[in-house]
PDB file of N, CA and C in Angstrom:
ATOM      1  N   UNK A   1     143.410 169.374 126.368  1.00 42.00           N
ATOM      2  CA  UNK A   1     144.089 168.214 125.831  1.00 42.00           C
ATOM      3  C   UNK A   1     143.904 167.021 126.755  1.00 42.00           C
ATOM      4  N   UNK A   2     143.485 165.619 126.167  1.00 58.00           N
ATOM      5  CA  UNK A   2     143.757 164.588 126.935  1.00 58.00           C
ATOM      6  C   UNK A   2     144.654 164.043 127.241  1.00 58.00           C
ATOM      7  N   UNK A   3     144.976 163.491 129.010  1.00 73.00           N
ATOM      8  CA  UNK A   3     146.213 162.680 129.152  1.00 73.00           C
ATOM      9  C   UNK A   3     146.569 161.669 128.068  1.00 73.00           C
ATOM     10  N   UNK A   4     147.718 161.488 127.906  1.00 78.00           N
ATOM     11  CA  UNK A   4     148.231 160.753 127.388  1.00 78.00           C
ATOM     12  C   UNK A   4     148.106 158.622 127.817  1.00 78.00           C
ATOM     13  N   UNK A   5     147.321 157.701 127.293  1.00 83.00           N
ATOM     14  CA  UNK A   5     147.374 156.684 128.057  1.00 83.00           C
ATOM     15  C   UNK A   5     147.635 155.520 127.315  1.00 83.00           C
ATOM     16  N   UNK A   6     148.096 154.662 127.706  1.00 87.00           N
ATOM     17  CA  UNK A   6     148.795 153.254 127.210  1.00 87.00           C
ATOM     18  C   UNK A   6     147.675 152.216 127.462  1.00 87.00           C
ATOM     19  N   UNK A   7     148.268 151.105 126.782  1.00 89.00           N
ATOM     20  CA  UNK A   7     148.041 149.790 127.346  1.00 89.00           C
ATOM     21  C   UNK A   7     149.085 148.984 127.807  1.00 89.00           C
ATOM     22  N   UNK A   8     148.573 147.760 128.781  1.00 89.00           N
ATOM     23  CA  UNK A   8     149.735 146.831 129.580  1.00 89.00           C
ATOM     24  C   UNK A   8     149.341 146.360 128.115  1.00 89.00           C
ATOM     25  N   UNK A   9     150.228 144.508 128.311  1.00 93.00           N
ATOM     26  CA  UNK A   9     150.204 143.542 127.422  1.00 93.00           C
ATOM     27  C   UNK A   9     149.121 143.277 127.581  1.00 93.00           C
ATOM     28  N   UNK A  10     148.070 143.031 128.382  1.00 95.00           N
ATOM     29  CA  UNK A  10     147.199 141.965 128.291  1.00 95.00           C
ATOM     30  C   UNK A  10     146.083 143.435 127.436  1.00 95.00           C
ATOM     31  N   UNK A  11     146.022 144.515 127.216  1.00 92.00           N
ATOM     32  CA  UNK A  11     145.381 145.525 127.184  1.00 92.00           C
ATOM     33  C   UNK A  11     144.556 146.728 128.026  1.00 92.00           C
ATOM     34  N   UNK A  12     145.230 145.936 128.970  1.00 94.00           N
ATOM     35  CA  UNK A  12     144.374 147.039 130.850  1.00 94.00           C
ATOM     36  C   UNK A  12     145.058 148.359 129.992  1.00 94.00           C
ATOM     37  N   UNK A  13     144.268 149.463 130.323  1.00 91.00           N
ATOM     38  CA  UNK A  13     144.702 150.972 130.299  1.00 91.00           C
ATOM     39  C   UNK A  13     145.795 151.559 131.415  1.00 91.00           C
ATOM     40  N   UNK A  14     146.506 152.383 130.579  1.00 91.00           N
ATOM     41  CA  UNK A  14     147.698 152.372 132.155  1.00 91.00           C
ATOM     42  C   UNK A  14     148.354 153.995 132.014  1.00 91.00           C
ATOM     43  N   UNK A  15     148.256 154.486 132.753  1.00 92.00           N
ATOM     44  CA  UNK A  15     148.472 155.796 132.325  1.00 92.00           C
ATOM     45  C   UNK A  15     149.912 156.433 133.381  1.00 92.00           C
ATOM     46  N   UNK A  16     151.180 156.655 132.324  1.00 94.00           N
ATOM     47  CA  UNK A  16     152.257 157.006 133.275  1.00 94.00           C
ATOM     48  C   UNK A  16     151.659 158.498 134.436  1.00 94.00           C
ATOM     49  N   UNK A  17     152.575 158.255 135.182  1.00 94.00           N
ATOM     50  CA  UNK A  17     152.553 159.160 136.665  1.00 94.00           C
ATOM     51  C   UNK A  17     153.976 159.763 136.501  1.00 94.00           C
ATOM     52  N   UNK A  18     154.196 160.743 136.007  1.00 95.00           N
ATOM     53  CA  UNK A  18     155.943 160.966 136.434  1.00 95.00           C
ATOM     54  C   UNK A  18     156.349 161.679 137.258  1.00 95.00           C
ATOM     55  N   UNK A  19     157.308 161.649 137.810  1.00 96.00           N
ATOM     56  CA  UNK A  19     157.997 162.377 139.016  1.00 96.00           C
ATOM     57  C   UNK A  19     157.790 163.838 138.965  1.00 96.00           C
ATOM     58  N   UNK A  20     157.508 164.974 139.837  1.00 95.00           N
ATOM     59  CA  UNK A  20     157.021 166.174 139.700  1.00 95.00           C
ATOM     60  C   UNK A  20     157.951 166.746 140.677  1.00 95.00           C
ATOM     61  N   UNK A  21     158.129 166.444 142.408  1.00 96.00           N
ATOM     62  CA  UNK A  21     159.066 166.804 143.216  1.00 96.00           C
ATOM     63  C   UNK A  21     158.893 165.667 144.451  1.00 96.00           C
ATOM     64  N   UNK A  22     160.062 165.951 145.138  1.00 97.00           N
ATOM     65  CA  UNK A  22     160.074 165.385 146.332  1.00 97.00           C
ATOM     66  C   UNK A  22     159.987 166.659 147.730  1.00 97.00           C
ATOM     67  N   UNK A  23     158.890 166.256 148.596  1.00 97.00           N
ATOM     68  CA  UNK A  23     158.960 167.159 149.447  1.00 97.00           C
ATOM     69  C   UNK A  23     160.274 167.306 150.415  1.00 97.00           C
ATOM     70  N   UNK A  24     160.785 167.929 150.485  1.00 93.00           N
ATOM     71  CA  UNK A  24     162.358 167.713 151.480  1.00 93.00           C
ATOM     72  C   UNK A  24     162.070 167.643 152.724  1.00 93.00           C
ATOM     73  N   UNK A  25     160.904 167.963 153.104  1.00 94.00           N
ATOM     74  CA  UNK A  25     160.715 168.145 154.779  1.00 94.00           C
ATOM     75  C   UNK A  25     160.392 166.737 155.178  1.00 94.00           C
ATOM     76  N   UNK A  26     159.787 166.067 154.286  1.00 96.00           N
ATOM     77  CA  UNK A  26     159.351 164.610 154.908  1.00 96.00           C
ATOM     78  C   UNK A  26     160.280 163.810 153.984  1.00 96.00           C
ATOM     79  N   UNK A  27     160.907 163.800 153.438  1.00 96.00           N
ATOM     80  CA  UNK A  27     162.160 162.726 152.720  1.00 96.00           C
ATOM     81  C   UNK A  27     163.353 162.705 153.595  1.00 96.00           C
ATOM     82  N   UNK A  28     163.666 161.204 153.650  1.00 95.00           N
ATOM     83  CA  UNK A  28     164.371 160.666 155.015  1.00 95.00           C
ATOM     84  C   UNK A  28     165.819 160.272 154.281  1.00 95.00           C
ATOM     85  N   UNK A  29     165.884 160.544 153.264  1.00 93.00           N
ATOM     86  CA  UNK A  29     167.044 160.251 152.290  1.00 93.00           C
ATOM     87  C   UNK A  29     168.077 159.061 152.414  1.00 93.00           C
ATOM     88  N   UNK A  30     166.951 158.031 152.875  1.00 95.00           N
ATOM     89  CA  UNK A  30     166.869 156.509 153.087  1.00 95.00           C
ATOM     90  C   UNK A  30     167.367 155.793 151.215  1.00 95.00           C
ATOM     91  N   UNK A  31     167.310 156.695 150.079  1.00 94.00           N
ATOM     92  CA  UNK A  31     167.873 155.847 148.820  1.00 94.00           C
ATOM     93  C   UNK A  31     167.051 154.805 148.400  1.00 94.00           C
ATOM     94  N   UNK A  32     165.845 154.491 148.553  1.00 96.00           N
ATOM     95  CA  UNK A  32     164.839 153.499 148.413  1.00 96.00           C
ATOM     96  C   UNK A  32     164.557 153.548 146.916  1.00 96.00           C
ATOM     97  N   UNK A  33     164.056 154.874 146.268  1.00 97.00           N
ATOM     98  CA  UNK A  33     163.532 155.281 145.213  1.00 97.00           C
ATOM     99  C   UNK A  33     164.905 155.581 144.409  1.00 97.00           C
ATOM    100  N   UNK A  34     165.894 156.002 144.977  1.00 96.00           N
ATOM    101  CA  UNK A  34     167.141 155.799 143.991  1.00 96.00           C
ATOM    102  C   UNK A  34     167.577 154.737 143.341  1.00 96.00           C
ATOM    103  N   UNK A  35     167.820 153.575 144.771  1.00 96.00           N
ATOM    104  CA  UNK A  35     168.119 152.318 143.692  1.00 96.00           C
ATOM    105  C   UNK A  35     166.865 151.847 143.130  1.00 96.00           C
ATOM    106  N   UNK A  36     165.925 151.861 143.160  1.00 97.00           N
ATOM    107  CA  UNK A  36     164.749 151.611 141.953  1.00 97.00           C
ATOM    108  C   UNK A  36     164.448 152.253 140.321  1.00 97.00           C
ATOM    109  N   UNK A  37     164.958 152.831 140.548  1.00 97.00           N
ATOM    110  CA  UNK A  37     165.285 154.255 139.484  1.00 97.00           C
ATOM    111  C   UNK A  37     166.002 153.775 138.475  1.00 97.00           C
ATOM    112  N   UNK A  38     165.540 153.547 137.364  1.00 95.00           N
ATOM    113  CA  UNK A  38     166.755 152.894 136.328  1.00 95.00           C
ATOM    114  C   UNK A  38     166.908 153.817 135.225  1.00 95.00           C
ATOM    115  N   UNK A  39     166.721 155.155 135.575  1.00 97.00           N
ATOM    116  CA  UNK A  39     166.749 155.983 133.963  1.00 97.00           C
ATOM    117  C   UNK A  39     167.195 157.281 134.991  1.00 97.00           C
ATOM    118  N   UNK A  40     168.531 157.099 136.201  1.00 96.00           N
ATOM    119  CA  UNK A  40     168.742 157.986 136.162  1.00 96.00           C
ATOM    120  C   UNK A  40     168.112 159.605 137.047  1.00 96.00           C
ATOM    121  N   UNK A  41     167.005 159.427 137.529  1.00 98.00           N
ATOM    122  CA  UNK A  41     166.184 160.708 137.494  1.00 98.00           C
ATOM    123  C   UNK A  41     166.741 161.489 138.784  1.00 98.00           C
ATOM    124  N   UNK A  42     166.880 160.582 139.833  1.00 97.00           N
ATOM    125  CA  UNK A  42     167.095 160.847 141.154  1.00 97.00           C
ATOM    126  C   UNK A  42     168.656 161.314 141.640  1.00 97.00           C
ATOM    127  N   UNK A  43     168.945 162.164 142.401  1.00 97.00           N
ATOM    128  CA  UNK A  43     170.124 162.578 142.746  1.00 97.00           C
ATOM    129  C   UNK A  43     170.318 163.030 144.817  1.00 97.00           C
ATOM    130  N   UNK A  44     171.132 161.823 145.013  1.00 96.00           N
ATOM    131  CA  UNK A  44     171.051 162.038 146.762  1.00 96.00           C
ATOM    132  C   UNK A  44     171.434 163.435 146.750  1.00 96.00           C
ATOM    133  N   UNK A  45     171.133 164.857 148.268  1.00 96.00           N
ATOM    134  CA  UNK A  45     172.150 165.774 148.360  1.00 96.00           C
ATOM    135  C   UNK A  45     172.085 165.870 149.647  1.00 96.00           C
ATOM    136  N   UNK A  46     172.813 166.403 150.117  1.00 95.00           N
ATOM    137  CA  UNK A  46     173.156 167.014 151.356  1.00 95.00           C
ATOM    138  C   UNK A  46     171.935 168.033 152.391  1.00 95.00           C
ATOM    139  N   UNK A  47     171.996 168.770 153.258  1.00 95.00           N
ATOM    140  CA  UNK A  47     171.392 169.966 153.811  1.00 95.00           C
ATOM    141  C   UNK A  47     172.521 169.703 154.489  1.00 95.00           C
ATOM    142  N   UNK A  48     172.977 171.563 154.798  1.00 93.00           N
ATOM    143  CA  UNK A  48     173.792 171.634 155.413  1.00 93.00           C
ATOM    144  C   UNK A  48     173.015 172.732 156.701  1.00 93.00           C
ATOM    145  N   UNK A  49     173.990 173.127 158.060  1.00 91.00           N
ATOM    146  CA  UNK A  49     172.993 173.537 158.815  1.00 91.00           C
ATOM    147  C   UNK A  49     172.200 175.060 158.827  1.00 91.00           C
ATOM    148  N   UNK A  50     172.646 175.449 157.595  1.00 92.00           N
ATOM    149  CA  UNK A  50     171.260 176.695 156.605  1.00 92.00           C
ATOM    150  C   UNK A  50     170.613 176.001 156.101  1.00 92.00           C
ATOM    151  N   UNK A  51     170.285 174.826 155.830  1.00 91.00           N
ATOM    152  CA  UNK A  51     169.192 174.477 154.737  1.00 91.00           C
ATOM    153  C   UNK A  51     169.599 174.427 153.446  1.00 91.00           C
ATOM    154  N   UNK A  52     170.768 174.358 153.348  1.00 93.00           N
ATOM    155  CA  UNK A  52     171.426 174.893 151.846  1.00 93.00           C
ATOM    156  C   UNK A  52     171.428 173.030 150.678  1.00 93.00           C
ATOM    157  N   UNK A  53     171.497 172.935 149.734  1.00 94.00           N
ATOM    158  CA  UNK A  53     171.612 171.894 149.120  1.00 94.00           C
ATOM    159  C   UNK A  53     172.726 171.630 149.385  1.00 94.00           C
ATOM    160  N   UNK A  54     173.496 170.683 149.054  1.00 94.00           N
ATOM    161  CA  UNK A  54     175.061 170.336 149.009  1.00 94.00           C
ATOM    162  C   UNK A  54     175.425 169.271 148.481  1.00 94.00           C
ATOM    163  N   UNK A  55     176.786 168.692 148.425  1.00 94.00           N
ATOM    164  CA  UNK A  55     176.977 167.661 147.925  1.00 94.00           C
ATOM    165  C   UNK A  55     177.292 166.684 149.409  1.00 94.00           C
ATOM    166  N   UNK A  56     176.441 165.371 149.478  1.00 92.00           N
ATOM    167  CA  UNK A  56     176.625 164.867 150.771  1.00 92.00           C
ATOM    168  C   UNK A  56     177.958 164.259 150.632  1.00 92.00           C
ATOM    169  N   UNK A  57     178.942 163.692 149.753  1.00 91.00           N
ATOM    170  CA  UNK A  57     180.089 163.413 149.983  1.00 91.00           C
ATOM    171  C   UNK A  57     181.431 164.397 150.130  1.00 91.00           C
ATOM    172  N   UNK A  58     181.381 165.692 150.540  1.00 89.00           N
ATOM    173  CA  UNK A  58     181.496 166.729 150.916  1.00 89.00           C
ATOM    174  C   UNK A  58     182.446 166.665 152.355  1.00 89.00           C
ATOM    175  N   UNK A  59     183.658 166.709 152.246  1.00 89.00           N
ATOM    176  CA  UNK A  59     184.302 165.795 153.922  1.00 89.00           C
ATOM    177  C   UNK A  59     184.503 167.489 154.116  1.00 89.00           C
ATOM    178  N   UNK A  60     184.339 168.455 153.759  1.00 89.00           N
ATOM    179  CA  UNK A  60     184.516 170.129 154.364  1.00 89.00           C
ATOM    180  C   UNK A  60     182.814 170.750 154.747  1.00 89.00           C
ATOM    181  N   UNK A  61     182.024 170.128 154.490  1.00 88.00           N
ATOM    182  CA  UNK A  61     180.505 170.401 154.796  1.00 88.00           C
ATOM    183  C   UNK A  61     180.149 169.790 155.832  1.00 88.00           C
ATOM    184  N   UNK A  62     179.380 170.723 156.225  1.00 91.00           N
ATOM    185  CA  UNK A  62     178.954 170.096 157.452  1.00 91.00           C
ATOM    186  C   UNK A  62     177.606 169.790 157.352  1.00 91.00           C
ATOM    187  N   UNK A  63     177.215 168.894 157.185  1.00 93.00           N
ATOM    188  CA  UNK A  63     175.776 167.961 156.612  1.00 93.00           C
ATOM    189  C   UNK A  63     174.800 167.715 157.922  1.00 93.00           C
ATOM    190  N   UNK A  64     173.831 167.909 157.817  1.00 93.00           N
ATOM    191  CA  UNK A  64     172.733 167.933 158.789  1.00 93.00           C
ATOM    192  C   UNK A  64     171.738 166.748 158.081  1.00 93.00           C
ATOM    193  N   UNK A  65     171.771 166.382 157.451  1.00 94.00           N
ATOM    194  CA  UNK A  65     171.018 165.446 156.610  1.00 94.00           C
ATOM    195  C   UNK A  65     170.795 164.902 155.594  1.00 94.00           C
ATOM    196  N   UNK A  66     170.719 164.350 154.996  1.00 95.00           N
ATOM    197  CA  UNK A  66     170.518 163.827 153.630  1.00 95.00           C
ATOM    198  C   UNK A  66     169.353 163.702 152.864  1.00 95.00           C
ATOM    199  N   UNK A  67     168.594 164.256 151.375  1.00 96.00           N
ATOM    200  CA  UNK A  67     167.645 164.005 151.078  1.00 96.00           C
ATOM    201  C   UNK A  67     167.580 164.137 149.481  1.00 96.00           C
ATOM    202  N   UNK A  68     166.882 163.020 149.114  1.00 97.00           N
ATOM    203  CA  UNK A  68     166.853 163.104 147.544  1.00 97.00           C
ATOM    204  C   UNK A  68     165.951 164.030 146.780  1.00 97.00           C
ATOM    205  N   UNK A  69     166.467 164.644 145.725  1.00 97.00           N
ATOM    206  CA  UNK A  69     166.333 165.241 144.837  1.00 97.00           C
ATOM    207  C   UNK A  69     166.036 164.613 143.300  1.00 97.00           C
ATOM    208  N   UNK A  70     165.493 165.695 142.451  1.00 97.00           N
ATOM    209  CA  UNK A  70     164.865 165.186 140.953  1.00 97.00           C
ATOM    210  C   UNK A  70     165.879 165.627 140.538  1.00 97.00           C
ATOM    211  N   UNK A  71     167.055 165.490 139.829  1.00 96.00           N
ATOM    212  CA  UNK A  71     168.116 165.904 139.563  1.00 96.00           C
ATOM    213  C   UNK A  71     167.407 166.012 137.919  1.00 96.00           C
ATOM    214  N   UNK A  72     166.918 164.810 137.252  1.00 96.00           N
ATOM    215  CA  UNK A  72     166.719 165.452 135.849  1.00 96.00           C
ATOM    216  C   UNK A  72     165.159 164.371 135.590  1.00 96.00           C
ATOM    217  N   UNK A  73     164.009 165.437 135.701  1.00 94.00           N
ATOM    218  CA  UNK A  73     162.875 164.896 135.058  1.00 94.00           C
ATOM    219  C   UNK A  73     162.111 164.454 134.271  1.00 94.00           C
ATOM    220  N   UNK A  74     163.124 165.020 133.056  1.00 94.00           N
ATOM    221  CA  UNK A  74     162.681 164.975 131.335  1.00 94.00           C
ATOM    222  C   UNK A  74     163.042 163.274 131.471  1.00 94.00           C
ATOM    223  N   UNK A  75     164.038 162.722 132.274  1.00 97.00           N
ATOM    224  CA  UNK A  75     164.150 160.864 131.851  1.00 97.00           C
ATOM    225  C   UNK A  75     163.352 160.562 132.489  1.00 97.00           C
ATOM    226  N   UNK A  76     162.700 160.956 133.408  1.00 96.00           N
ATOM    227  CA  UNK A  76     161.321 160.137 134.176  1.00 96.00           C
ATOM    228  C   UNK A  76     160.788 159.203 133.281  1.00 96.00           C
ATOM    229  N   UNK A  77     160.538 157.947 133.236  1.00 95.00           N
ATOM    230  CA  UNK A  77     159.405 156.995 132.282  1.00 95.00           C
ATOM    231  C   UNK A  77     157.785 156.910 132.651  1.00 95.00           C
ATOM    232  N   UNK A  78     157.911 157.756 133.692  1.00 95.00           N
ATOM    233  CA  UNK A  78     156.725 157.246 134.597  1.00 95.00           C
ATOM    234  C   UNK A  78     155.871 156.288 135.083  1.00 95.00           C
ATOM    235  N   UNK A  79     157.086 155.563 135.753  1.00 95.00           N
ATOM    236  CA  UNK A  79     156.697 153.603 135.722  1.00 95.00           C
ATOM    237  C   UNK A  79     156.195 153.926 137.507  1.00 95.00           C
ATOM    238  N   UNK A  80     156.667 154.905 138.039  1.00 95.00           N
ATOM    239  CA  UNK A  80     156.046 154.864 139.520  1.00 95.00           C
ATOM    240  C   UNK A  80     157.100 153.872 140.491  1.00 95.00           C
ATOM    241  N   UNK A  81     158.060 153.531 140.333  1.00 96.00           N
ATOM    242  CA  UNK A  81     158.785 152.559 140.941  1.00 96.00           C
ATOM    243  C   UNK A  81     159.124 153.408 142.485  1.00 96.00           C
ATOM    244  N   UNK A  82     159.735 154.510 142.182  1.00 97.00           N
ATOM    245  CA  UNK A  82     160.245 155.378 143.426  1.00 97.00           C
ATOM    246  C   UNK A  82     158.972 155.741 143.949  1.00 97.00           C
ATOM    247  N   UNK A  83     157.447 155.689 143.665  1.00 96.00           N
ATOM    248  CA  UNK A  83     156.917 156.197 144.937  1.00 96.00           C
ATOM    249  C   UNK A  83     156.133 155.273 145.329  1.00 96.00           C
ATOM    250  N   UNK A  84     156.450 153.490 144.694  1.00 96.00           N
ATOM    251  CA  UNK A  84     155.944 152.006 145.105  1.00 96.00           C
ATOM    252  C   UNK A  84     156.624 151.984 146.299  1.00 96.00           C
ATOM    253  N   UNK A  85     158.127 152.386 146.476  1.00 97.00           N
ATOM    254  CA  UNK A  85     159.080 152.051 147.370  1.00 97.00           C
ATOM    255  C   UNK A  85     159.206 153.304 148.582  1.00 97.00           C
ATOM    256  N   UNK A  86     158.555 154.006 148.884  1.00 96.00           N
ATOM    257  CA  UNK A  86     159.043 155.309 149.207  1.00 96.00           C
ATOM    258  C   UNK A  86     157.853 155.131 150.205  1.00 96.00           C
ATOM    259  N   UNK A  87     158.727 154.995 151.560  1.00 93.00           N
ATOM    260  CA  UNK A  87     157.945 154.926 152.576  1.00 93.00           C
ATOM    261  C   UNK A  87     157.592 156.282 153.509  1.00 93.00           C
ATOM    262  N   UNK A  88     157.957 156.988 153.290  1.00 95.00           N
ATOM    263  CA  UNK A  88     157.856 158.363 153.067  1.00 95.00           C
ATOM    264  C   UNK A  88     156.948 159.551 152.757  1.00 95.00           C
ATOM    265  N   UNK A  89     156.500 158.780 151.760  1.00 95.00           N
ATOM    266  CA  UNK A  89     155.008 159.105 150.968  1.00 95.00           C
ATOM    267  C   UNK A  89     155.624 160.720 150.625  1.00 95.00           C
ATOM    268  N   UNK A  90     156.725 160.989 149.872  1.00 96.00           N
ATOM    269  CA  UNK A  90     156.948 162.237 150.064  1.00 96.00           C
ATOM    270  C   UNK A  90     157.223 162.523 148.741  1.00 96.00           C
ATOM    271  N   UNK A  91     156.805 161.675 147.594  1.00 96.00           N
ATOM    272  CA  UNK A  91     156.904 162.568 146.254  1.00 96.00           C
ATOM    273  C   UNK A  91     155.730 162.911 145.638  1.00 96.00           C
ATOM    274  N   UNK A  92     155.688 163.731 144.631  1.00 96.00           N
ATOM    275  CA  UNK A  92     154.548 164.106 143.916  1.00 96.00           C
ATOM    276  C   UNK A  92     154.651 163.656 142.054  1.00 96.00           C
ATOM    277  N   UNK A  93     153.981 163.264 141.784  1.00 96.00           N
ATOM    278  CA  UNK A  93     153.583 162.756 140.398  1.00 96.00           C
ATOM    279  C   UNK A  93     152.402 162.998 139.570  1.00 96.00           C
ATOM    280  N   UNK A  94     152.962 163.232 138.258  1.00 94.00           N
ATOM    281  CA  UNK A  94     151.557 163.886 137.618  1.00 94.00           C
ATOM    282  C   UNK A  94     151.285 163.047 136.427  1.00 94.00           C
ATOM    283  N   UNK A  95     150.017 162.684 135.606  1.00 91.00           N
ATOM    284  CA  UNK A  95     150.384 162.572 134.085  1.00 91.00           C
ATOM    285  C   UNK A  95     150.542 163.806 133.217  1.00 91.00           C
ATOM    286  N   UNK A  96     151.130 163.132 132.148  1.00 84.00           N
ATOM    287  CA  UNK A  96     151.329 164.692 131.194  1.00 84.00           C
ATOM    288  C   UNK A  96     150.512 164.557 130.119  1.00 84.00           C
ATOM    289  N   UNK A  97     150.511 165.945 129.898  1.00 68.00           N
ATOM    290  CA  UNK A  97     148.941 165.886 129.108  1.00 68.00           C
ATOM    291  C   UNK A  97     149.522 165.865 127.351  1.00 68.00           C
ATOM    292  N   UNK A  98     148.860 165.116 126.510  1.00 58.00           N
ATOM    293  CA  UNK A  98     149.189 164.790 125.322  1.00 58.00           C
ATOM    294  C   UNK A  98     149.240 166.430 123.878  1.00 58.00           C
TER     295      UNK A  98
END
């Protein structure tokens, strides 16, 4: 099957990229790609000191770090905004195939 591909306005070919994962080892959970995010996709969490997910506003956890998560991918638009901003270089994006 072929990717799926668009046109801009002027007619350039443009083919969405959507969010696939964020690597946790190199995400600095700096919120860059969150507030860019307008459909939702992204969700800050916690690590606690197992490695465990958590909720970082959590005042009984004991948080070792912070790092964002794909909380829900199906709203991805695949406009690429979170990995324009993401100094990090720590997500992965795919097109989807038609």
């Amino acid at each position: 099957m072929a990717n799926v591909t668009y046109a801009t306005r002027d007619g350039t070919p443009w083919e969405p990229k959507y969010i696939e994962s964020i690597n946790m080892a190199s995400c600095i959970g700096c919120g860059r790609c969150f507030k860019v995010c307008t459909q939702g996709v992204l969700e800050l969490k916690g690590v606690n000191d197992e490695g465990e997910l958590c909720d970082p506003f959590d005042d009984d956890e004991e948080i070792e770090r912070k790092v964002m998560t794909v909380a829900n991918s199906g709203k991805c638009i695949g406009c690429n905004s979170c990995a324009a901003v993401c100094g990090a270089n720590c997500q992965t994006h795919a097109a989807a195939a038609a």
